[in-house]
Amino acid sequence: MLTNKLPYFLTALASMALSVRATANVEYYYDDEFFSNQNIAPLVDDPVFQDLPVFYKSDPPQQDPGNTPTTPETTFVRPTSINSPKDSYDFISYFWNEASYPNDIAQAATINSTLFSNDCKGRVSLTRNFEDDELNTEYIFGLFSRVKEVDFSMIGYPTEFLITEFNANDSGFFASSVILNFTFPQLNNFTIPIQVDLWAKLIIEDGLVKMNEYDAIFRNFAWAYDEVLSVSGAALVSLAANTTYANYTGDELIKLNAVKSICDVATQYCNGTNLQYDSYEDCVTYLSTEVRLGEGWEGGMDTIFCRNLHQAMVPYRPTVHCPHIGPSGGDMCRDSDMNYWDVVWRYSSYFDNMVYT
Ligand SMILES: *[C@@H]1O[C@H](CO)[C@@H](O)[C@H](O)[C@H]1NC(C)=O
Ligand SMILES: *[C@@H]1O[C@H](CO)[C@@H](O)[C@H](O)[C@H]1NC(C)=O
Ligand SMILES: *[C@@H]1O[C@H](CO)[C@@H](O)[C@H](O)[C@H]1NC(C)=O
Ligand SMILES: *[C@@H]1O[C@H](CO)[C@@H](O)[C@H](O)[C@H]1NC(C)=O
Ligand SMILES: *[C@@H]1O[C@H](CO)[C@@H](O)[C@H](O)[C@H]1NC(C)=O
Ligand SMILES: *[C@@H]1O[C@H](CO)[C@@H](O)[C@H](O)[C@H]1NC(C)=O
Ligand SMILES: *[C@@H]1O[C@H](CO)[C@@H](O)[C@H](O)[C@H]1NC(C)=O
């Protein structure tokens, strides 16, 4: 258990005079292209963690290997009406193309994306609900495009998609399945396919076709999460060979990397009235000892996983997002309203138009 090792861990930190960043023959890299594109300063590298094995950061590749569209010659055209299933299909094809890297960066920058209606309501199975265009733009486009900016991310970003199932009626209601290939910025070239089942309701607002309600289910996500943790963990364990952390498990190293990453963001962006932790050390101690890493279905609960997801949003609106990475978890990373029965029943009245009464 990480908790049992913590006193030793903190003592080791205190006595560490020299820092040696672990390097390995394997080339894991961190794609920080976002910084150069957006002119955002790199996050502070706090000395507390200098001996922690991290994925080696290097210049991003010129061409992201996962960045080739499914069918390179296809141009996706946004439909202008929702009068046929084909219109809805064109919309969702356009939507996933916009949600794929690097288009998502441009969409995120448009706050608010016109692909969501002003009062868009969505839910994402492994996290929570997202209401209004701004929050949806941040989480659906911004979160993944900012993953590359995050020190250590437990999730990847979508690079390719393939629509495998689709059906719609003649007024913009549809059900679909898509396979998204998620590439992991901290694991060179590692990509995992994840099926997303999505139904949505489209409307026309201000002359544009927009998503007004959606329910996105990441099928088998908890399984994908475990697969990724095992790959990530094995890589960190191999990097840890000659460090203070030689005897840590993959999950423990993942947790420490995620904690470091969250605390870097909290220190840089959550200050003044948005302050969450008294110091960097308090942040590390609290998150390491009081908060569990989390399972793949706990992306909206009081976990490191949840805070690691939300940290990408903090730079957008610190006032809104700092509490999510703080001790309380705000209204996104807490357990108090996530009792299983409540979660199941809460949605019975969340969406409109779905049940004949
Ligand atoms: C984005 O939409 C929100 C409401 O959903 C609004 O408060 C905000 O001002 C909008 N931002 C921009 C830049 O239009
Ligand atoms: C996704 O990755 C798989 C390998 O896991 C690859 O065969 C496939 O071509 C990629 N692209 C799509 C759109 O599925
Ligand atoms: C499409 O489905 C929705 C939801 O059931 C319904 O409200 C709408 O009337 C349907 N449109 C048509 C043209 O059948
Ligand atoms: C990653 O992909 C690049 C480009 O496709 C390739 O040159 C390189 O050998 C790959 N690296 C690994 C570790 O597979
Ligand atoms: C650890 O040290 C051994 C012996 O010096 C060396 O062979 C190995 O490559 C080192 N591993 C790492 C990850 O630095
Ligand atoms: C790891 O465990 C081995 C065997 O128990 C021990 O000899 C070694 O000192 C430990 N290394 C660290 C860094 O704790
Ligand atoms: C708070 O953080 C922001 C973002 O890093 C920074 O621009 C600002 O100067 C900080 N304010 C204080 C009072 O430190």
Short mmCIF file of C-alpha atoms and ligand atoms in Angstrom, two decimals:
data_model
loop_
_atom_site.label_atom_id
_atom_site.label_comp_id
_atom_site.label_asym_id
_atom_site.label_seq_id
_atom_site.Cartn_x
_atom_site.Cartn_y
_atom_site.Cartn_z
CA MET A 1 0.00 0.00 0.00
CA LEU A 2 1.19 3.44 -0.88
CA THR A 3 -0.07 4.78 2.46
CA ASN A 4 2.29 2.54 4.40
CA LYS A 5 5.23 3.74 2.38
CA LEU A 6 4.38 7.38 2.65
CA PRO A 7 6.38 8.36 5.74
CA TYR A 8 9.46 6.87 4.10
CA PHE A 9 8.53 8.59 0.90
CA LEU A 10 8.26 12.02 2.54
CA THR A 11 11.54 11.51 4.45
CA ALA A 12 13.22 10.59 1.22
CA LEU A 13 11.86 13.73 -0.38
CA ALA A 14 13.17 15.90 2.43
CA SER A 15 16.68 14.47 2.27
CA MET A 16 16.95 14.57 -1.48
CA ALA A 17 19.70 16.93 -2.44
CA LEU A 18 20.43 15.85 -5.95
CA SER A 19 17.85 15.11 -8.51
CA VAL A 20 18.31 12.54 -11.17
CA ARG A 21 15.57 12.12 -13.68
CA ALA A 22 15.20 8.49 -14.57
CA THR A 23 15.83 7.79 -18.19
CA ALA A 24 15.39 4.60 -20.08
CA ASN A 25 16.08 3.13 -23.44
CA VAL A 26 12.40 3.07 -24.25
CA GLU A 27 11.33 6.39 -25.70
CA TYR A 28 8.21 7.50 -23.92
CA TYR A 29 7.46 11.05 -24.68
CA TYR A 30 5.18 13.74 -23.56
CA ASP A 31 3.56 15.70 -26.33
CA ASP A 32 3.63 19.32 -25.23
CA GLU A 33 2.72 20.78 -28.58
CA PHE A 34 -0.19 22.47 -26.84
CA PHE A 35 2.20 24.85 -25.12
CA SER A 36 3.77 26.04 -28.33
CA ASN A 37 0.37 26.39 -29.99
CA GLN A 38 -1.36 28.19 -27.18
CA ASN A 39 1.45 30.14 -25.58
CA ILE A 40 0.71 28.70 -22.19
CA ALA A 41 3.69 28.51 -19.85
CA PRO A 42 4.79 24.99 -18.89
CA LEU A 43 3.62 23.94 -15.47
CA VAL A 44 5.93 24.38 -12.52
CA ASP A 45 8.16 21.40 -11.86
CA ASP A 46 8.10 21.19 -8.09
CA PRO A 47 11.29 19.87 -6.47
CA VAL A 48 9.31 17.62 -4.12
CA PHE A 49 9.04 14.99 -6.80
CA GLN A 50 12.31 15.25 -8.67
CA ASP A 51 13.33 11.65 -8.18
CA LEU A 52 9.95 10.30 -9.20
CA PRO A 53 10.18 8.31 -12.40
CA VAL A 54 8.14 10.15 -14.98
CA PHE A 55 7.67 9.69 -18.65
CA TYR A 56 10.49 11.37 -20.44
CA LYS A 57 9.49 14.68 -21.92
CA SER A 58 10.81 15.58 -25.31
CA ASP A 59 9.87 17.62 -28.31
CA PRO A 60 6.67 16.43 -29.87
CA PRO A 61 6.90 14.57 -33.17
CA GLN A 62 6.20 16.65 -36.25
CA GLN A 63 3.38 14.39 -37.26
CA ASP A 64 1.37 12.61 -34.63
CA PRO A 65 1.33 8.95 -35.71
CA GLY A 66 -2.31 8.58 -34.68
CA ASN A 67 -3.42 11.66 -36.51
CA THR A 68 -4.40 10.23 -39.87
CA PRO A 69 -8.15 10.42 -40.40
CA THR A 70 -9.97 7.15 -41.03
CA THR A 71 -10.44 8.01 -44.66
CA PRO A 72 -8.01 10.79 -45.45
CA GLU A 73 -9.79 11.92 -48.61
CA THR A 74 -13.13 12.35 -46.84
CA THR A 75 -14.24 15.83 -46.02
CA PHE A 76 -16.93 16.00 -43.43
CA VAL A 77 -19.64 18.51 -44.21
CA ARG A 78 -21.88 19.88 -41.53
CA PRO A 79 -25.51 19.45 -42.59
CA THR A 80 -27.86 22.42 -42.68
CA SER A 81 -31.03 20.52 -41.82
CA ILE A 82 -32.24 17.53 -39.79
CA ASN A 83 -34.93 16.28 -42.13
CA SER A 84 -33.48 12.85 -42.85
CA PRO A 85 -31.38 10.13 -41.22
CA LYS A 86 -28.60 11.10 -43.64
CA ASP A 87 -28.55 14.62 -42.17
CA SER A 88 -28.11 13.21 -38.68
CA TYR A 89 -25.42 10.83 -39.91
CA ASP A 90 -23.57 13.69 -41.56
CA PHE A 91 -23.78 15.65 -38.33
CA ILE A 92 -22.35 12.90 -36.15
CA SER A 93 -19.57 12.18 -38.67
CA TYR A 94 -18.72 15.87 -38.67
CA PHE A 95 -18.94 15.94 -34.88
CA TRP A 96 -16.50 13.06 -34.31
CA ASN A 97 -14.11 14.52 -36.82
CA GLU A 98 -14.19 17.79 -34.90
CA ALA A 99 -13.72 15.87 -31.64
CA SER A 100 -10.58 14.15 -32.96
CA TYR A 101 -7.13 15.59 -32.48
CA PRO A 102 -6.11 18.17 -33.59
CA ASN A 103 -9.53 19.58 -34.62
CA ASP A 104 -10.63 19.43 -30.98
CA ILE A 105 -8.05 22.09 -30.11
CA ALA A 106 -9.69 24.51 -32.51
CA GLN A 107 -13.18 23.62 -31.27
CA ALA A 108 -12.13 24.10 -27.65
CA ALA A 109 -10.73 27.50 -28.49
CA THR A 110 -14.08 28.67 -29.85
CA ILE A 111 -15.78 28.65 -26.42
CA ASN A 112 -18.68 28.25 -27.06
CA SER A 113 -18.68 25.55 -29.71
CA THR A 114 -21.66 25.95 -32.03
CA LEU A 115 -22.00 22.15 -32.15
CA PHE A 116 -23.86 22.34 -28.82
CA SER A 117 -27.07 24.26 -28.29
CA ASN A 118 -27.04 26.93 -25.57
CA ASP A 119 -28.92 24.69 -23.16
CA CYS A 120 -27.33 21.38 -24.22
CA LYS A 121 -27.70 18.59 -21.66
CA GLY A 122 -25.39 15.63 -21.78
CA ARG A 123 -24.20 12.79 -19.67
CA VAL A 124 -21.09 10.71 -20.03
CA SER A 125 -21.23 7.29 -18.42
CA LEU A 126 -17.88 7.24 -16.70
CA THR A 127 -18.14 10.77 -15.30
CA ARG A 128 -21.16 12.99 -14.83
CA ASN A 129 -23.56 15.39 -16.52
CA PHE A 130 -22.53 18.41 -18.51
CA GLU A 131 -24.94 21.23 -18.96
CA ASP A 132 -24.84 24.25 -21.28
CA ASP A 133 -22.62 24.98 -24.25
CA GLU A 134 -19.63 26.23 -22.31
CA LEU A 135 -19.22 23.21 -20.02
CA ASN A 136 -19.83 20.86 -22.95
CA THR A 137 -17.25 22.63 -25.07
CA GLU A 138 -14.73 22.39 -22.25
CA TYR A 139 -15.30 18.73 -21.44
CA ILE A 140 -15.98 17.24 -24.84
CA PHE A 141 -13.40 19.19 -26.84
CA GLY A 142 -11.20 20.91 -24.28
CA LEU A 143 -10.57 18.04 -21.94
CA PHE A 144 -9.03 15.78 -24.56
CA SER A 145 -7.14 18.52 -26.35
CA ARG A 146 -5.63 19.59 -23.02
CA VAL A 147 -4.59 16.09 -22.07
CA LYS A 148 -1.34 16.76 -23.89
CA GLU A 149 -0.75 19.76 -21.67
CA VAL A 150 -1.13 17.72 -18.51
CA ASP A 151 2.04 16.47 -16.80
CA PHE A 152 0.63 13.01 -16.40
CA SER A 153 -2.69 11.92 -17.79
CA MET A 154 -4.58 8.73 -17.06
CA ILE A 155 -6.62 9.14 -20.22
CA GLY A 156 -5.70 9.62 -23.84
CA TYR A 157 -7.10 11.71 -26.64
CA PRO A 158 -9.14 10.61 -29.63
CA THR A 159 -7.20 10.41 -32.85
CA GLU A 160 -9.37 8.37 -35.19
CA PHE A 161 -12.95 7.21 -35.35
CA LEU A 162 -15.07 4.67 -37.13
CA ILE A 163 -18.87 4.78 -36.97
CA THR A 164 -20.03 1.19 -36.70
CA GLU A 165 -23.78 1.52 -36.07
CA PHE A 166 -26.26 4.24 -36.87
CA ASN A 167 -29.98 4.75 -37.01
CA ALA A 168 -32.04 7.93 -37.00
CA ASN A 169 -35.50 9.22 -37.66
CA ASP A 170 -36.50 12.21 -39.75
CA SER A 171 -36.16 14.86 -37.09
CA GLY A 172 -32.69 14.57 -35.64
CA PHE A 173 -33.03 11.76 -33.09
CA PHE A 174 -30.42 9.08 -33.50
CA ALA A 175 -28.62 6.17 -31.87
CA SER A 176 -25.10 5.23 -32.86
CA SER A 177 -21.92 3.40 -31.97
CA VAL A 178 -18.46 4.61 -32.78
CA ILE A 179 -15.04 3.20 -32.13
CA LEU A 180 -12.65 5.91 -31.06
CA ASN A 181 -8.95 5.20 -31.07
CA PHE A 182 -7.47 6.86 -28.01
CA THR A 183 -3.78 7.66 -28.14
CA PHE A 184 -1.89 8.07 -24.90
CA PRO A 185 0.44 11.04 -24.84
CA GLN A 186 2.66 9.57 -22.13
CA LEU A 187 3.10 6.23 -23.88
CA ASN A 188 4.69 6.61 -27.23
CA ASN A 189 2.35 5.27 -29.91
CA PHE A 190 0.12 3.39 -27.48
CA THR A 191 -3.44 3.46 -28.79
CA ILE A 192 -6.53 1.70 -27.53
CA PRO A 193 -9.90 1.46 -29.30
CA ILE A 194 -12.92 2.39 -27.17
CA GLN A 195 -16.52 1.96 -28.24
CA VAL A 196 -18.82 4.86 -27.49
CA ASP A 197 -22.56 4.29 -27.77
CA LEU A 198 -24.32 7.56 -28.26
CA TRP A 199 -27.88 8.65 -28.71
CA ALA A 200 -28.60 12.28 -29.27
CA LYS A 201 -31.25 14.80 -30.10
CA LEU A 202 -30.33 17.44 -32.64
CA ILE A 203 -32.06 20.75 -33.05
CA ILE A 204 -31.66 23.80 -35.23
CA GLU A 205 -30.66 26.91 -33.33
CA ASP A 206 -29.53 30.19 -34.87
CA GLY A 207 -29.73 28.48 -38.28
CA LEU A 208 -27.25 25.74 -37.31
CA VAL A 209 -27.67 22.04 -36.55
CA LYS A 210 -26.62 21.48 -32.94
CA MET A 211 -26.62 18.78 -30.33
CA ASN A 212 -29.28 19.51 -27.73
CA GLU A 213 -29.26 16.31 -25.64
CA TYR A 214 -26.93 13.34 -25.64
CA ASP A 215 -26.05 10.30 -23.64
CA ALA A 216 -22.57 8.91 -24.27
CA ILE A 217 -21.77 5.48 -22.91
CA PHE A 218 -18.15 4.41 -22.96
CA ARG A 219 -18.69 0.69 -23.33
CA ASN A 220 -16.15 -1.50 -21.52
CA PHE A 221 -14.41 1.60 -20.25
CA ALA A 222 -13.47 0.11 -16.88
CA TRP A 223 -11.76 -2.66 -18.79
CA ALA A 224 -9.94 -0.24 -21.09
CA TYR A 225 -8.87 1.72 -18.01
CA ASP A 226 -7.30 -1.38 -16.48
CA GLU A 227 -5.54 -2.20 -19.73
CA VAL A 228 -4.07 1.28 -19.87
CA LEU A 229 -3.03 1.23 -16.22
CA SER A 230 -1.19 -2.01 -16.73
CA VAL A 231 0.74 -0.64 -19.71
CA SER A 232 1.44 2.66 -17.98
CA GLY A 233 2.33 0.96 -14.71
CA ALA A 234 4.74 -1.48 -16.34
CA ALA A 235 6.50 1.39 -18.10
CA LEU A 236 6.87 3.35 -14.85
CA VAL A 237 8.09 0.30 -12.95
CA SER A 238 10.80 -0.21 -15.53
CA LEU A 239 11.78 3.46 -15.31
CA ALA A 240 11.86 3.23 -11.51
CA ALA A 241 14.49 0.50 -11.48
CA ASN A 242 17.34 2.51 -9.97
CA THR A 243 15.41 5.15 -8.06
CA THR A 244 13.93 5.65 -4.61
CA TYR A 245 10.78 4.10 -6.02
CA ALA A 246 12.31 0.81 -7.10
CA ASN A 247 9.88 -1.22 -5.01
CA TYR A 248 6.68 0.64 -5.86
CA THR A 249 3.97 -1.08 -7.85
CA GLY A 250 2.71 0.28 -11.14
CA ASP A 251 -0.50 1.55 -9.52
CA GLU A 252 1.46 3.33 -6.80
CA LEU A 253 3.70 5.02 -9.37
CA ILE A 254 0.68 6.00 -11.43
CA LYS A 255 -0.92 7.46 -8.34
CA LEU A 256 2.18 9.48 -7.45
CA ASN A 257 2.55 10.75 -11.00
CA ALA A 258 -1.11 11.77 -11.08
CA VAL A 259 -0.83 13.43 -7.65
CA LYS A 260 2.25 15.35 -8.78
CA SER A 261 0.43 16.47 -11.89
CA ILE A 262 -2.70 17.59 -10.01
CA CYS A 263 -0.63 19.43 -7.40
CA ASP A 264 1.38 21.20 -10.11
CA VAL A 265 -1.87 22.52 -11.58
CA ALA A 266 -3.35 23.41 -8.19
CA THR A 267 -0.22 25.34 -7.29
CA GLN A 268 -0.10 27.25 -10.52
CA TYR A 269 -3.77 28.04 -11.11
CA CYS A 270 -5.69 27.72 -7.85
CA ASN A 271 -4.59 30.71 -5.85
CA GLY A 272 -6.34 33.58 -4.09
CA THR A 273 -10.01 32.82 -3.60
CA ASN A 274 -9.58 29.63 -5.63
CA LEU A 275 -6.94 28.22 -3.27
CA GLN A 276 -7.42 24.51 -2.51
CA TYR A 277 -4.37 23.45 -0.52
CA ASP A 278 -2.17 25.46 1.87
CA SER A 279 0.99 24.25 0.18
CA TYR A 280 2.30 21.89 -2.45
CA GLU A 281 3.31 19.46 0.29
CA ASP A 282 -0.20 19.57 1.79
CA CYS A 283 -1.62 18.78 -1.61
CA VAL A 284 0.71 15.80 -2.04
CA THR A 285 0.09 14.48 1.45
CA TYR A 286 -3.68 14.88 1.26
CA LEU A 287 -4.11 13.30 -2.14
CA SER A 288 -1.60 10.49 -1.50
CA THR A 289 -3.06 9.44 1.84
CA GLU A 290 -6.75 10.41 1.78
CA VAL A 291 -7.82 9.82 -1.79
CA ARG A 292 -7.99 6.51 -3.65
CA LEU A 293 -6.69 6.12 -7.19
CA GLY A 294 -10.14 5.04 -8.31
CA GLU A 295 -11.63 2.44 -10.59
CA GLY A 296 -12.55 3.00 -14.22
CA TRP A 297 -16.19 3.70 -13.29
CA GLU A 298 -15.21 6.26 -10.66
CA GLY A 299 -14.38 9.15 -12.99
CA GLY A 300 -17.05 11.28 -11.28
CA MET A 301 -16.18 10.35 -7.71
CA ASP A 302 -13.76 11.24 -4.93
CA THR A 303 -10.74 9.76 -6.69
CA ILE A 304 -7.36 10.68 -8.12
CA PHE A 305 -8.71 9.56 -11.49
CA CYS A 306 -11.49 12.16 -11.33
CA ARG A 307 -9.12 14.97 -10.33
CA ASN A 308 -6.67 13.91 -13.03
CA LEU A 309 -9.47 14.22 -15.61
CA HIS A 310 -10.60 17.60 -14.30
CA GLN A 311 -7.16 19.14 -13.95
CA ALA A 312 -7.10 19.69 -17.70
CA MET A 313 -10.07 22.07 -17.33
CA VAL A 314 -8.62 24.22 -14.57
CA PRO A 315 -6.77 26.71 -16.80
CA TYR A 316 -10.00 27.49 -18.68
CA ARG A 317 -11.94 28.71 -15.66
CA PRO A 318 -10.11 28.34 -12.35
CA THR A 319 -13.10 29.59 -10.39
CA VAL A 320 -15.32 26.84 -11.77
CA HIS A 321 -12.79 24.00 -11.91
CA CYS A 322 -10.35 24.46 -8.98
CA PRO A 323 -12.75 22.89 -6.46
CA HIS A 324 -12.83 19.74 -8.60
CA ILE A 325 -9.15 19.09 -7.92
CA GLY A 326 -9.32 20.31 -4.30
CA PRO A 327 -9.95 18.27 -1.15
CA SER A 328 -13.74 18.51 -1.50
CA GLY A 329 -13.82 17.58 -5.18
CA GLY A 330 -16.48 20.27 -5.68
CA ASP A 331 -19.59 19.05 -7.48
CA MET A 332 -17.65 16.77 -9.82
CA CYS A 333 -15.29 14.60 -7.73
CA ARG A 334 -17.21 13.67 -4.60
CA ASP A 335 -18.83 10.50 -3.32
CA SER A 336 -21.69 12.05 -1.38
CA ASP A 337 -24.16 12.20 -4.28
CA MET A 338 -22.95 9.11 -6.11
CA ASN A 339 -24.73 6.31 -4.33
CA TYR A 340 -25.40 3.61 -6.94
CA TRP A 341 -29.19 3.67 -6.57
CA ASP A 342 -29.32 7.46 -6.79
CA VAL A 343 -27.18 7.47 -9.90
CA VAL A 344 -29.43 4.95 -11.63
CA TRP A 345 -32.70 6.61 -10.69
CA ARG A 346 -31.59 10.21 -11.07
CA TYR A 347 -31.55 9.85 -14.85
CA SER A 348 -35.10 8.69 -15.13
CA SER A 349 -36.14 12.34 -15.30
CA TYR A 350 -33.02 13.96 -16.72
CA PHE A 351 -33.82 13.97 -20.43
CA ASP A 352 -36.89 15.16 -22.29
CA ASN A 353 -39.01 13.36 -24.85
CA MET A 354 -37.89 9.84 -24.22
CA VAL A 355 -40.84 8.11 -22.64
CA TYR A 356 -44.49 8.01 -23.64
CA THR A 357 -46.72 8.49 -20.63
C1 LIG B 1 -20.68 30.77 -23.45
O1 LIG B 1 -21.96 30.38 -22.99
C2 LIG B 1 -22.22 30.73 -21.63
C3 LIG B 1 -23.58 30.20 -21.25
O2 LIG B 1 -23.70 28.87 -21.61
C4 LIG B 1 -22.17 32.24 -21.48
O3 LIG B 1 -22.36 32.56 -20.12
C5 LIG B 1 -20.82 32.73 -21.94
O4 LIG B 1 -20.78 34.14 -21.90
C6 LIG B 1 -20.54 32.27 -23.35
N1 LIG B 1 -19.18 32.66 -23.73
C7 LIG B 1 -18.89 33.28 -24.83
C8 LIG B 1 -17.45 33.62 -25.05
O5 LIG B 1 -19.74 33.56 -25.65
C1 LIG B 2 -7.59 2.05 -34.61
O1 LIG B 2 -6.58 1.21 -34.11
C2 LIG B 2 -6.59 -0.10 -34.65
C3 LIG B 2 -5.52 -0.89 -33.96
O2 LIG B 2 -5.88 -1.06 -32.60
C4 LIG B 2 -6.36 -0.03 -36.14
O3 LIG B 2 -6.42 -1.32 -36.71
C5 LIG B 2 -7.42 0.85 -36.76
O4 LIG B 2 -7.16 0.99 -38.13
C6 LIG B 2 -7.42 2.21 -36.11
N1 LIG B 2 -8.40 3.10 -36.70
C7 LIG B 2 -9.71 2.98 -36.58
C8 LIG B 2 -10.51 4.05 -37.22
O5 LIG B 2 -10.25 2.07 -35.99
C1 LIG B 3 -38.27 11.24 -33.95
O1 LIG B 3 -38.22 10.71 -32.62
C2 LIG B 3 -38.58 11.63 -31.60
C3 LIG B 3 -38.38 10.92 -30.25
O2 LIG B 3 -39.18 9.83 -30.17
C4 LIG B 3 -40.00 12.12 -31.80
O3 LIG B 3 -40.30 13.09 -30.80
C5 LIG B 3 -40.12 12.74 -33.18
O4 LIG B 3 -41.47 13.10 -33.41
C6 LIG B 3 -39.66 11.73 -34.24
N1 LIG B 3 -39.71 12.39 -35.54
C7 LIG B 3 -40.36 11.86 -36.57
C8 LIG B 3 -40.33 12.66 -37.82
O5 LIG B 3 -40.93 10.79 -36.49
C1 LIG B 4 6.07 5.01 -33.23
O1 LIG B 4 5.59 5.42 -34.49
C2 LIG B 4 6.57 5.97 -35.31
C3 LIG B 4 5.88 6.52 -36.56
O2 LIG B 4 4.88 5.67 -37.00
C4 LIG B 4 7.61 4.88 -35.64
O3 LIG B 4 8.61 5.43 -36.44
C5 LIG B 4 8.23 4.38 -34.32
O4 LIG B 4 9.10 3.30 -34.59
C6 LIG B 4 7.16 3.94 -33.35
N1 LIG B 4 7.76 3.67 -32.08
C7 LIG B 4 7.46 2.59 -31.36
C8 LIG B 4 8.14 2.46 -30.02
O5 LIG B 4 6.68 1.75 -31.76
C1 LIG B 5 19.55 0.35 -13.62
O1 LIG B 5 20.89 0.03 -13.36
C2 LIG B 5 21.37 -1.12 -14.07
C3 LIG B 5 22.75 -1.43 -13.58
O2 LIG B 5 23.54 -0.27 -13.61
C4 LIG B 5 21.30 -0.83 -15.58
O3 LIG B 5 21.73 -1.96 -16.30
C5 LIG B 5 19.89 -0.48 -15.95
O4 LIG B 5 19.84 -0.08 -17.32
C6 LIG B 5 19.36 0.65 -15.09
N1 LIG B 5 17.95 0.84 -15.39
C7 LIG B 5 17.40 2.04 -15.62
C8 LIG B 5 15.92 2.06 -15.92
O5 LIG B 5 18.03 3.08 -15.57
C1 LIG B 6 13.66 -3.01 -2.54
O1 LIG B 6 13.49 -4.28 -1.95
C2 LIG B 6 14.71 -5.00 -1.82
C3 LIG B 6 14.37 -6.41 -1.31
O2 LIG B 6 13.42 -6.33 -0.27
C4 LIG B 6 15.65 -4.26 -0.87
O3 LIG B 6 16.88 -4.95 -0.76
C5 LIG B 6 15.90 -2.86 -1.45
O4 LIG B 6 16.69 -2.10 -0.55
C6 LIG B 6 14.57 -2.15 -1.70
N1 LIG B 6 14.88 -0.90 -2.42
C7 LIG B 6 14.32 0.27 -2.09
C8 LIG B 6 14.71 1.44 -2.93
O5 LIG B 6 13.55 0.40 -1.16
C1 LIG B 7 -2.90 33.20 -9.78
O1 LIG B 7 -2.61 32.30 -10.85
C2 LIG B 7 -2.66 32.89 -12.12
C3 LIG B 7 -2.45 31.79 -13.14
O2 LIG B 7 -1.24 31.13 -12.92
C4 LIG B 7 -1.63 34.00 -12.22
O3 LIG B 7 -1.72 34.62 -13.48
C5 LIG B 7 -1.88 35.05 -11.11
O4 LIG B 7 -0.87 35.98 -11.12
C6 LIG B 7 -1.91 34.34 -9.76
N1 LIG B 7 -2.29 35.30 -8.74
C7 LIG B 7 -1.65 35.40 -7.61
C8 LIG B 7 -2.23 36.39 -6.64
O5 LIG B 7 -0.66 34.75 -7.36
#
